[in-house]
XYZ file of C-alpha atoms in Angstrom:
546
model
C -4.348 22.193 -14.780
C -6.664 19.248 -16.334
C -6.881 16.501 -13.756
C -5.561 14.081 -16.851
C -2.515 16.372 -17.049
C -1.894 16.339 -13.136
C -1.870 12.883 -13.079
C 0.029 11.874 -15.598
C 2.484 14.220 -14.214
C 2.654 12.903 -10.678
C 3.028 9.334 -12.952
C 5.910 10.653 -14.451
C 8.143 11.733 -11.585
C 10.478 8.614 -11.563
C 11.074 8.790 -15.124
C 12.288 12.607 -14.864
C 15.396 12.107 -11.523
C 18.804 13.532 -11.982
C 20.029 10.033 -11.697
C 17.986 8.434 -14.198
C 18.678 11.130 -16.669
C 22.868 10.700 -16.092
C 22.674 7.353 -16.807
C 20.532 7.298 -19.956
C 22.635 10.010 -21.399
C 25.802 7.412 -20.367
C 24.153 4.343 -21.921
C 22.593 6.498 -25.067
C 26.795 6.204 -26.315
C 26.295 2.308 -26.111
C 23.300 1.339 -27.162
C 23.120 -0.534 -30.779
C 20.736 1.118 -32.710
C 21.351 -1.471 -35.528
C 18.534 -3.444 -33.151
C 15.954 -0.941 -31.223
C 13.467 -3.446 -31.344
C 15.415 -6.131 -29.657
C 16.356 -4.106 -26.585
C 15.186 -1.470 -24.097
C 17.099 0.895 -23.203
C 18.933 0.613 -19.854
C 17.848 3.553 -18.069
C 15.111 6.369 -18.752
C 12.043 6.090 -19.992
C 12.122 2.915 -21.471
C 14.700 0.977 -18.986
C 12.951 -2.350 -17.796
C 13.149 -1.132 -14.180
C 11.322 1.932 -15.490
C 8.825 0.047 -17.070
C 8.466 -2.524 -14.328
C 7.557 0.316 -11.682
C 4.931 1.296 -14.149
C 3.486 -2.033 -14.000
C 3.726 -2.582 -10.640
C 2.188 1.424 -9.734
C -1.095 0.948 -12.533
C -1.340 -3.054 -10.778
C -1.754 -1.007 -7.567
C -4.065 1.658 -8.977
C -6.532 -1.228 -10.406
C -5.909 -3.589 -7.680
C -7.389 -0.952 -5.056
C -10.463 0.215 -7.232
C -11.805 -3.422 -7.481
C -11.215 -3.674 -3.635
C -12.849 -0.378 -2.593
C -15.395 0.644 -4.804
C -17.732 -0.695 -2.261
C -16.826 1.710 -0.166
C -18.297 4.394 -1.454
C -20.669 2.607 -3.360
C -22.694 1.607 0.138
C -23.039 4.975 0.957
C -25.690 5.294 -2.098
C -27.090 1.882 -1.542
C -27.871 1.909 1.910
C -31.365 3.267 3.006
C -30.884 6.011 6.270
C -33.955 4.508 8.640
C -36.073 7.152 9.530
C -36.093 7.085 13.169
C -31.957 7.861 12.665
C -32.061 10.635 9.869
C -31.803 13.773 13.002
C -28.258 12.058 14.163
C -26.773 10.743 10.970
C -26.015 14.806 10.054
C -25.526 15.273 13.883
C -22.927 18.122 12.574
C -25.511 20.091 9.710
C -27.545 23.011 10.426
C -30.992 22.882 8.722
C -32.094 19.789 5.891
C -29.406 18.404 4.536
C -29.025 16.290 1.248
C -28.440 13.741 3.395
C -31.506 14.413 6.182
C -34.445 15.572 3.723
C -36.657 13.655 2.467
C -35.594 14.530 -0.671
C -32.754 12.542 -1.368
C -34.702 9.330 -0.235
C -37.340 10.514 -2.828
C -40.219 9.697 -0.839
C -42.176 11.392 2.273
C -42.278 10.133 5.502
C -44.627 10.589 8.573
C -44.336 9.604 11.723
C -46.465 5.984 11.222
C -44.764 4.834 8.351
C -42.733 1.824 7.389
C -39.327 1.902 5.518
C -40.423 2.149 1.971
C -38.892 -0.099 -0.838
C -36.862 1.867 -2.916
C -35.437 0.963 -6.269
C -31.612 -0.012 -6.087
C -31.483 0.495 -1.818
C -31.371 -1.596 0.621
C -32.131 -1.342 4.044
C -28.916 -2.645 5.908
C -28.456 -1.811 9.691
C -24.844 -0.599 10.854
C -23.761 -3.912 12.100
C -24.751 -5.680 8.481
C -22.839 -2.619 6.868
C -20.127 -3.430 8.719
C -20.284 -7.499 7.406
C -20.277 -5.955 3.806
C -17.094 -3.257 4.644
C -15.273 -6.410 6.280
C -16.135 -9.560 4.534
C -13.059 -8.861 2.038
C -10.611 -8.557 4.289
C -12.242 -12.083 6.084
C -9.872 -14.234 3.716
C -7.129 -11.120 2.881
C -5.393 -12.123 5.621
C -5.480 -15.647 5.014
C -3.617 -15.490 1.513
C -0.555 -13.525 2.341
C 1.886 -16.255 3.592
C 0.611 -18.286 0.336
C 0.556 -15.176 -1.755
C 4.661 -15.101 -0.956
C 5.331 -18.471 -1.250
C 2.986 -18.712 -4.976
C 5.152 -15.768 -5.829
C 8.585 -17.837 -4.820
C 7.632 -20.664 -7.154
C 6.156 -19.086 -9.553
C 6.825 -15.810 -10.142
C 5.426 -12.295 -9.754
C 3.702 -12.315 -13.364
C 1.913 -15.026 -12.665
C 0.722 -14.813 -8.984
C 0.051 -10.680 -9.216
C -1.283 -10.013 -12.679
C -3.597 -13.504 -12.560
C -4.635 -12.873 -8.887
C -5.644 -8.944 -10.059
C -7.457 -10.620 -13.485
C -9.481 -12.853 -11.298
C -10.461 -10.532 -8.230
C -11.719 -8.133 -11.317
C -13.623 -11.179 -12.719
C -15.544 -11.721 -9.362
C -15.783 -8.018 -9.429
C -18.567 -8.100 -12.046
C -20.563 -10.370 -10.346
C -20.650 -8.490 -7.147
C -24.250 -6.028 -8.345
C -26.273 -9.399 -9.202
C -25.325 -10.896 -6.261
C -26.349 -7.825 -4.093
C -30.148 -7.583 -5.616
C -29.899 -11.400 -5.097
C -29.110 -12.587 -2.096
C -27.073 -10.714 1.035
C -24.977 -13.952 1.753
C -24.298 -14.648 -1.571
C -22.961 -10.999 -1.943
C -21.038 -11.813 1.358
C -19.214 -15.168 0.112
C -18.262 -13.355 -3.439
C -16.359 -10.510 -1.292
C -14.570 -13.145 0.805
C -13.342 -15.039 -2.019
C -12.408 -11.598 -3.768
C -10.584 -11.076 -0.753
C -8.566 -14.395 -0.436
C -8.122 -14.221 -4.862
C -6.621 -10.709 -4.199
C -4.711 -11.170 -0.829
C -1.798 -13.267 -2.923
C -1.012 -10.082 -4.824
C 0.904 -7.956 -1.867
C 3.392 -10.106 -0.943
C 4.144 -11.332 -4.411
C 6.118 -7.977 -5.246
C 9.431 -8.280 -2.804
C 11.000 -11.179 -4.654
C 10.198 -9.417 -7.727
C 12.051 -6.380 -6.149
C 14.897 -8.227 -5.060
C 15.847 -9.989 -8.500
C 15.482 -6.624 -10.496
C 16.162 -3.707 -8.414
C 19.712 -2.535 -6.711
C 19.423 -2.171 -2.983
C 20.372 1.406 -3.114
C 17.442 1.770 -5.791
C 14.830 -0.075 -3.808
C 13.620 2.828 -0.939
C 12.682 5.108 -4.483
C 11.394 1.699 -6.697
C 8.765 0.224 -3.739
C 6.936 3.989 -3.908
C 5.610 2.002 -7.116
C 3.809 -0.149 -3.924
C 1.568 2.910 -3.238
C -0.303 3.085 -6.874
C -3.142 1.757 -4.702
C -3.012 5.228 -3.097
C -3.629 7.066 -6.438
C -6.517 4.010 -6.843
C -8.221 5.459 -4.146
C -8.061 9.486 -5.192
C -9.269 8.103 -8.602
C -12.004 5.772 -7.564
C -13.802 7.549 -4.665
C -14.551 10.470 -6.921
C -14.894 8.701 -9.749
C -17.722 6.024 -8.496
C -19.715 9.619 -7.345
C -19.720 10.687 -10.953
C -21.022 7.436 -12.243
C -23.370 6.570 -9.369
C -24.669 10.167 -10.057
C -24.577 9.275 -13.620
C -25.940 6.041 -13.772
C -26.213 3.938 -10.815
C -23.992 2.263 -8.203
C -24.019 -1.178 -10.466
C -21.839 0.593 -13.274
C -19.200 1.770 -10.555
C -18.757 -2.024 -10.155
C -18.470 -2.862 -13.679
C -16.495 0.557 -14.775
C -13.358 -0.601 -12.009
C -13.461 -4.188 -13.212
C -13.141 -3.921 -16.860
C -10.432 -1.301 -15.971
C -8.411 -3.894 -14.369
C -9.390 -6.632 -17.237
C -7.538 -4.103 -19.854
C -4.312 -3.583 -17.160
C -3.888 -7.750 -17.255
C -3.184 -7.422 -21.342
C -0.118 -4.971 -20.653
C 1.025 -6.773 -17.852
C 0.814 -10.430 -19.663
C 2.399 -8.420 -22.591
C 5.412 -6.621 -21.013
C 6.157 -7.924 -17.704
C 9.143 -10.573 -16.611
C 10.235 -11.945 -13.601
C 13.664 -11.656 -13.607
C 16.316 -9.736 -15.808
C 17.811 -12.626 -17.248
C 14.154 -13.512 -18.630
C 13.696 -10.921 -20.359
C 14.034 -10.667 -23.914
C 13.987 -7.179 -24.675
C 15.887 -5.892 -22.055
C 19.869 -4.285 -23.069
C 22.846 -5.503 -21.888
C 24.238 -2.452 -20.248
C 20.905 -2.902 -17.864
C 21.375 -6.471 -17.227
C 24.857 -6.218 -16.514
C 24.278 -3.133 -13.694
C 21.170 -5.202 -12.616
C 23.411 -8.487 -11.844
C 26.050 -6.771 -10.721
C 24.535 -4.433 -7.758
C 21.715 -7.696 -6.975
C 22.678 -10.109 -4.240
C 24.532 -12.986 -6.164
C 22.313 -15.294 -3.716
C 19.240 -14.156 -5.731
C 19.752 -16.270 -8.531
C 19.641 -19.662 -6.561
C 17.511 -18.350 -3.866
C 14.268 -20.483 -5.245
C 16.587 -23.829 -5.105
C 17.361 -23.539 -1.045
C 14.817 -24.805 1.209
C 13.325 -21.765 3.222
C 14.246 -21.398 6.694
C 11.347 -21.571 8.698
C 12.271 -21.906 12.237
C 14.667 -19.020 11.756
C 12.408 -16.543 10.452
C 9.395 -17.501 12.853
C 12.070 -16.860 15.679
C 13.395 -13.463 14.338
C 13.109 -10.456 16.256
C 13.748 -8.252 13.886
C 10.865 -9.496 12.109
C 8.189 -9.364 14.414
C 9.044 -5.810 15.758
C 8.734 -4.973 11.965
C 5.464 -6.812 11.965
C 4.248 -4.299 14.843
C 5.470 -1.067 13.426
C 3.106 -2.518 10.470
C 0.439 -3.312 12.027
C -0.054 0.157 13.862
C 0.711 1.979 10.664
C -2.260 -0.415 8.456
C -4.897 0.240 11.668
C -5.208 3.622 10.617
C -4.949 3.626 6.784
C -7.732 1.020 6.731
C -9.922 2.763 9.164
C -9.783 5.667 7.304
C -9.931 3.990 3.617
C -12.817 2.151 4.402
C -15.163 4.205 7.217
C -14.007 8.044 5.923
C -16.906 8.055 3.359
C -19.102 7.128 5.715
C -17.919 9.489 8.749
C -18.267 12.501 6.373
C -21.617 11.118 4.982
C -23.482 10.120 8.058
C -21.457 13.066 10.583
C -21.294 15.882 8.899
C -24.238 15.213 6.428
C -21.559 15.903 2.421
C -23.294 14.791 -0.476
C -21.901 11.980 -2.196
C -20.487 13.997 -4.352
C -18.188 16.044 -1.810
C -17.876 12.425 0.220
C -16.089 10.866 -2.992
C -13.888 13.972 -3.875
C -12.793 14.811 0.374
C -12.067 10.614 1.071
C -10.010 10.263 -1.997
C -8.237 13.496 -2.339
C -5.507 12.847 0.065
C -4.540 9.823 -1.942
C -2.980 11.672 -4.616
C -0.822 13.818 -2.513
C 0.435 10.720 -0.398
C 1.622 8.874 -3.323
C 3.727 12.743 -4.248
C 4.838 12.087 -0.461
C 5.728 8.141 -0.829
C 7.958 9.119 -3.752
C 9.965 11.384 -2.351
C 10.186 10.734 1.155
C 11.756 7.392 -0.812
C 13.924 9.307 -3.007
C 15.408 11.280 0.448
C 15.829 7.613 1.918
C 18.223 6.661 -0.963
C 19.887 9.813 -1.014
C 20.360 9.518 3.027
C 22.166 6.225 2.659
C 24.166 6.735 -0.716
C 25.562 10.254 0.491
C 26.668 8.120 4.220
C 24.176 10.950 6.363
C 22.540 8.122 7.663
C 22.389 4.241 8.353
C 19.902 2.315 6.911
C 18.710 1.584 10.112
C 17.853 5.079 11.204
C 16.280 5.893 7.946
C 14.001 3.014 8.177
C 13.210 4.581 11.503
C 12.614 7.728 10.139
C 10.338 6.302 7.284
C 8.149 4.377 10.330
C 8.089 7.499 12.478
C 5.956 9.697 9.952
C 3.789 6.328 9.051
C 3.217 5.432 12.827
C 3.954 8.077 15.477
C 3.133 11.105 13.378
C 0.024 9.575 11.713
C -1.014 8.877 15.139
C -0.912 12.446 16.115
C -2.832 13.645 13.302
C -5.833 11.221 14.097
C -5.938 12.192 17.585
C -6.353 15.798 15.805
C -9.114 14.309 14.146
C -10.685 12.724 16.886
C -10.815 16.099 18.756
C -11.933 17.787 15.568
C -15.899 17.672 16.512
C -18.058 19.480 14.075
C -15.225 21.275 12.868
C -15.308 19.976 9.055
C -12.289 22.544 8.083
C -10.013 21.040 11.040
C -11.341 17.251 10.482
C -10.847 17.378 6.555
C -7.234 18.804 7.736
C -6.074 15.942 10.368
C -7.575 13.395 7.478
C -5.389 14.736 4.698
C -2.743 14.807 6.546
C -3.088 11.086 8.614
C -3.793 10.125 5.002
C -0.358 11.495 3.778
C 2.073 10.305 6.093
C 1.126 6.834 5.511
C 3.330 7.370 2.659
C 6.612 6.415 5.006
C 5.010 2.478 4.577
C 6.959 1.700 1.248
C 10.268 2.993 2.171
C 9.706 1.896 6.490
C 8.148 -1.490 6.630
C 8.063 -2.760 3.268
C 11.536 -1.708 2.323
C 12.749 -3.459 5.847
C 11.519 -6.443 5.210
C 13.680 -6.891 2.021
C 16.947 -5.190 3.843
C 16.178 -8.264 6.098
C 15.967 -10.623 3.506
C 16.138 -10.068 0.214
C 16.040 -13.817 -0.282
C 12.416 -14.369 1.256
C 11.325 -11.087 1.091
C 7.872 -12.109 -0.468
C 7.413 -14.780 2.607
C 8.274 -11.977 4.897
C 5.738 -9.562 3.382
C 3.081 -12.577 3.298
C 3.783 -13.008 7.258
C 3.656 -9.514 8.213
C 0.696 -8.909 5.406
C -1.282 -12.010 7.580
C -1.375 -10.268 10.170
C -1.761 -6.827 9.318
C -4.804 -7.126 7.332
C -6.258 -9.000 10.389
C -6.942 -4.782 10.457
C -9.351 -4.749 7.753
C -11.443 -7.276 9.176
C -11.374 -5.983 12.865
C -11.722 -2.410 12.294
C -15.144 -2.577 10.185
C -16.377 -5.021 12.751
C -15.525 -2.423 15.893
C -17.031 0.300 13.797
C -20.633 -1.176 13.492
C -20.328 -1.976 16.614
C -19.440 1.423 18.112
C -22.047 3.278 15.762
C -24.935 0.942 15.788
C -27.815 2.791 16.132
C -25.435 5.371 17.247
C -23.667 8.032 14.995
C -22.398 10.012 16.957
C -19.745 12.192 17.101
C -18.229 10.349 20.669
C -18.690 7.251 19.141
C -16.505 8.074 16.137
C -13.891 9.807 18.948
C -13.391 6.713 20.314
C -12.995 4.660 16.662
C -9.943 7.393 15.896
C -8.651 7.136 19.305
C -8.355 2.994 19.241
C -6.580 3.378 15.976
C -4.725 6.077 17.261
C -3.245 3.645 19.360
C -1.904 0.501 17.971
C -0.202 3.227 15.572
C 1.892 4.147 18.970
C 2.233 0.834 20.135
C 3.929 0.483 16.402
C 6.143 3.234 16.686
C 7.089 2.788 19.811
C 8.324 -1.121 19.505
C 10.319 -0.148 16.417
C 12.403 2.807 17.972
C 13.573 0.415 20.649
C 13.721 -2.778 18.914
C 14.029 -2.055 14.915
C 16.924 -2.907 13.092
C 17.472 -2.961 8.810
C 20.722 -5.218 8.985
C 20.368 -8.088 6.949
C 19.788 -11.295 9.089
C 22.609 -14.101 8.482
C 19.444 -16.584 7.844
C 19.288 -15.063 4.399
C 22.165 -16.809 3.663
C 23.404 -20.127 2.318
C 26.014 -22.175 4.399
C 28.386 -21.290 2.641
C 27.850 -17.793 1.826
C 27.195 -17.081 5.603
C 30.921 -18.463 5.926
C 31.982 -16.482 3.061
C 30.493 -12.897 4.436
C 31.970 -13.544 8.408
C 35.304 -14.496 6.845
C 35.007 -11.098 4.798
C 33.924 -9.434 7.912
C 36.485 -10.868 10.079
C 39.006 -9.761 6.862
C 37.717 -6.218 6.792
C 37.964 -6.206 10.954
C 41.401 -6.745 10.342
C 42.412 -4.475 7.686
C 41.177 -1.563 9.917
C 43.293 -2.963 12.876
C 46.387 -2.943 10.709
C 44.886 0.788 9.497
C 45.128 1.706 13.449
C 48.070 0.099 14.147
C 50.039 1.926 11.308
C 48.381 5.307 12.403
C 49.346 4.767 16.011
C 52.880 3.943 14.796
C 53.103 7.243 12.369
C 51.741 9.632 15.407
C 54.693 8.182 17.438
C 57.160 8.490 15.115
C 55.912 12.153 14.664
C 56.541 12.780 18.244
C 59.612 11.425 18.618
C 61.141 13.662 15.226
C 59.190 16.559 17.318
């Protein structure tokens, strides 16, 4: 099958459920056709929500070529030195694409100085290591504001403008390398902190427009960054190959320029905003949304009680552990399989992003089975989050100690990669989709906390990498990198099986709807006491006609 065709097929997944299907033939009865153009239909292919996870999957898609095209990108700009060339293919038998003096396009003997070379530059592990982890310098920084941007002014504004401007500082990036390494440096940072606000804008998006029972399948639309990287890693070979590594640069940034029209174009922030949307849709929408949404951006935000909440920090952990490894990976893979086992940067770009496809096919319906789990009552929404944060955490963390073990085994390392690379699917539907069962109210704020200190990751980890392989690639050195992010992913796992809960935390709540819910509870708590009571009082009446 055409790679176009395979995509767009994986794309097309959520528009093709049984569920989505029975509802568009229900609402096909209602719909005015007098008005086509004034309404969408409520369910199908062109139902808002449908739509909206479109948005929100190609935002992800664009949002993670601007921020990782670098990655593979270095691997074609950075000079080998030559006293290193023997180790950096430490797993090849014989010259290597990588090891000859052919791909530097210039001969070497044993006097001679690094040569200039056109486009290269000659950057040691640890300065590789400043370029992989400036971005993520400032990431962190911009996820608490990121939420609260998103709170006051909406999704549209604070996801599609933070994408438009990250792209804009995008094509700057290539003059700025040629020019002047710290200049290069600050660029990335403030990419970083400009795209850092785009995360934790999406919960209170989520909240006002999708039904909780909805949300585990809806937030697989989170992972489009996952089909970002399968595109761009073998996409930026092709053009580096083609042209140079300044057009990979340019290509991903005008890419995300052209998303920013649709999105301006067809995205709202709420339903109620919208003015193509049908009334069937709105209606369901309101009706299966928390009625607390709508006034949720008049209360003031509860601070102290979400800073003190367990339930959020031991989600914060499980996150953490489960984001070690997929940055590790996402930004150092291209460079383990470059500089260990001596690929081309052609096989480099195709092996580090292939496993991104099949984890978004994995994210989609490992969310799908979480709905179905809690609509059909086979399991609480508790223990599916737990579920979700088991393959994400403890099982990922298996397969990298696989890795780590692997050696010069390329078949077995390219293995425990896909399949680390995979499970990080259970994210969406584990941590993410727990943070809005916990609040559905402050969701984005709870996504910018646990995103702050998360992507701490993806400055660390590039930082311990340089150091570990500086002037060493080796194969222990890279054991050890697995095996520390190996690690916090069971530290992660572990703190949520004891300590994770999905109930919603009374915090989310008004005064007076806090009241209203206990005195519903304490109602309902009562109803089945008068249930038992009546049951005890049939079985003894049975006994005594007996």
């Amino acid at each position: 099958m055409p790679l176009h065709l395979f995509i767009a097929s994986i794309v097309s997944i959520p528009l093709t459920s049984r569920g989505f299907r029975r509802i568009s033939l229900k609402m096909a009865r209602d719909i005015d056709y007098q008005h086509p153009i004034k309404s969408i239909k409520s369910s199908g292919w062109l139902s808002c929500r449908n739509i909206l996870w479109h948005l929100v999957f190609t935002g992800g898609i664009v949002n993670y070529m601007v921020k990782v095209c670098l990655n593979l990108a270095i691997v074609a700009m950075v000079i080998p030195r030559r006293e290193k060339l023997n180790d950096l293919a430490e797993c090849s038998n014989g010259p290597t694409p990588l090891n000859s003096t052919e791909y530097l396009h210039v001969s070497f003997n044993e006097s001679s100085e690094m040569p200039h070379i056109e486009g290269k530059f000659n950057w040691s592990e640890h300065e590789q290591g400043l370029a992989l982890g400036a971005f993520y310098w400032s990431y962190w920084t911009t996820q608490v504001p990121g939420g609260l941007l998103a709170q006051k002014y909406g999704t549209k504004l604070v996801f599609g403008g933070a994408n438009f401007l990250g792209a804009a500082v995008g094509l700057l990036i290539p003059s700025a390398i040629k020019w002047n390494f710290n200049v290069f440096l600050f660029l990335r940072v403030l990419q970083g902190a400009i795209l850092g606000v785009v995360t934790p804008s999406q919960n209170i998006m989520t909240a006002k427009w999708i039904p909780p029972d909805e949300r585990s399948k809806f937030v697989s639309a989170y992972m489009g960054g996952s089909v970002g990287i399968a595109i761009t890693y073998p996409l930026c070979a092709i053009i580096i190959n083609k042209f140079n590594w300044e057009a990979a640069f340019y290509f991903v940034s005008g890419i995300c320029i052209l998303w920013y029209c649709f999105w301006v174009f067809l995205m709202f922030d709420s339903p109620q905003q919208h003015p193509r949307i049908s009334k069937e849709e709105l209606d369901y929408i309101l009706s299966s949304t928390p009625a607390s949404m709508a006034a949720s951006t008049k209360r003031a935000i509860p601070w102290r009680s979400i800073l003190t909440s367990r339930p959020m920090w031991v989600t914060i952990v499980a996150h953490w552990g489960a984001t070690w490894g997929f940055y590790t990976l996402l930004a150092q893979s291209p460079t383990y399989f470059r500089f260990i086992h001596g690929w081309d940067l052609n096989s480099t770009g195709l092996i580090a992003g292939a496993p991104y496809i099949l984890l978004m096919i994995f994210s989609y319906l490992l969310g799908w089975w979480c709905d179905w789990l809690q609509k059909s009552g086979k399991m609480t929404r508790t223990g599916v989050r737990k579920m979700a944060i088991t393959m994400c955490t403890g099982v990922q963390a298996a397969f990298t100690v696989g890795l780590s073990l692997s050696g010069c085994q390329s078949g077995l390392a390219v293995f425990f990669m896909f399949m680390g690379r995979i499970v990080t699917g259970g994210i969406p539907a584990g941590t993410s989709a727990n943070l809005v069962d916990l609040s559905p109210n402050f969701s984005s704020i709870l996504l910018g906390i646990c995103g702050l200190s998360a992507n701490i990751v993806g400055a660390i980890s590039p930082l311990i990498v340089g150091a570990l392989t500086n002037d060493n690639q080796t194969i222990g050195q890279w054991r050890l990198v697995f095996l520390i992010a190996a690690s916090n992913m069971m530290i992660g796992f572990i703190v949520f099986m004891v300590w994770g809960t999905a109930d919603e935390q009374s915090w989310n709540f008004s005064p007076d709807e806090q009241q209203h819910e206990e005195t519903v509870h304490l109602n309902e708590q009562d109803n089945q006491s008068i249930e038992r009571i009546d049951e005890k009082g049939k079985m003894e009446t049975r006994q005594l006609e007996c």
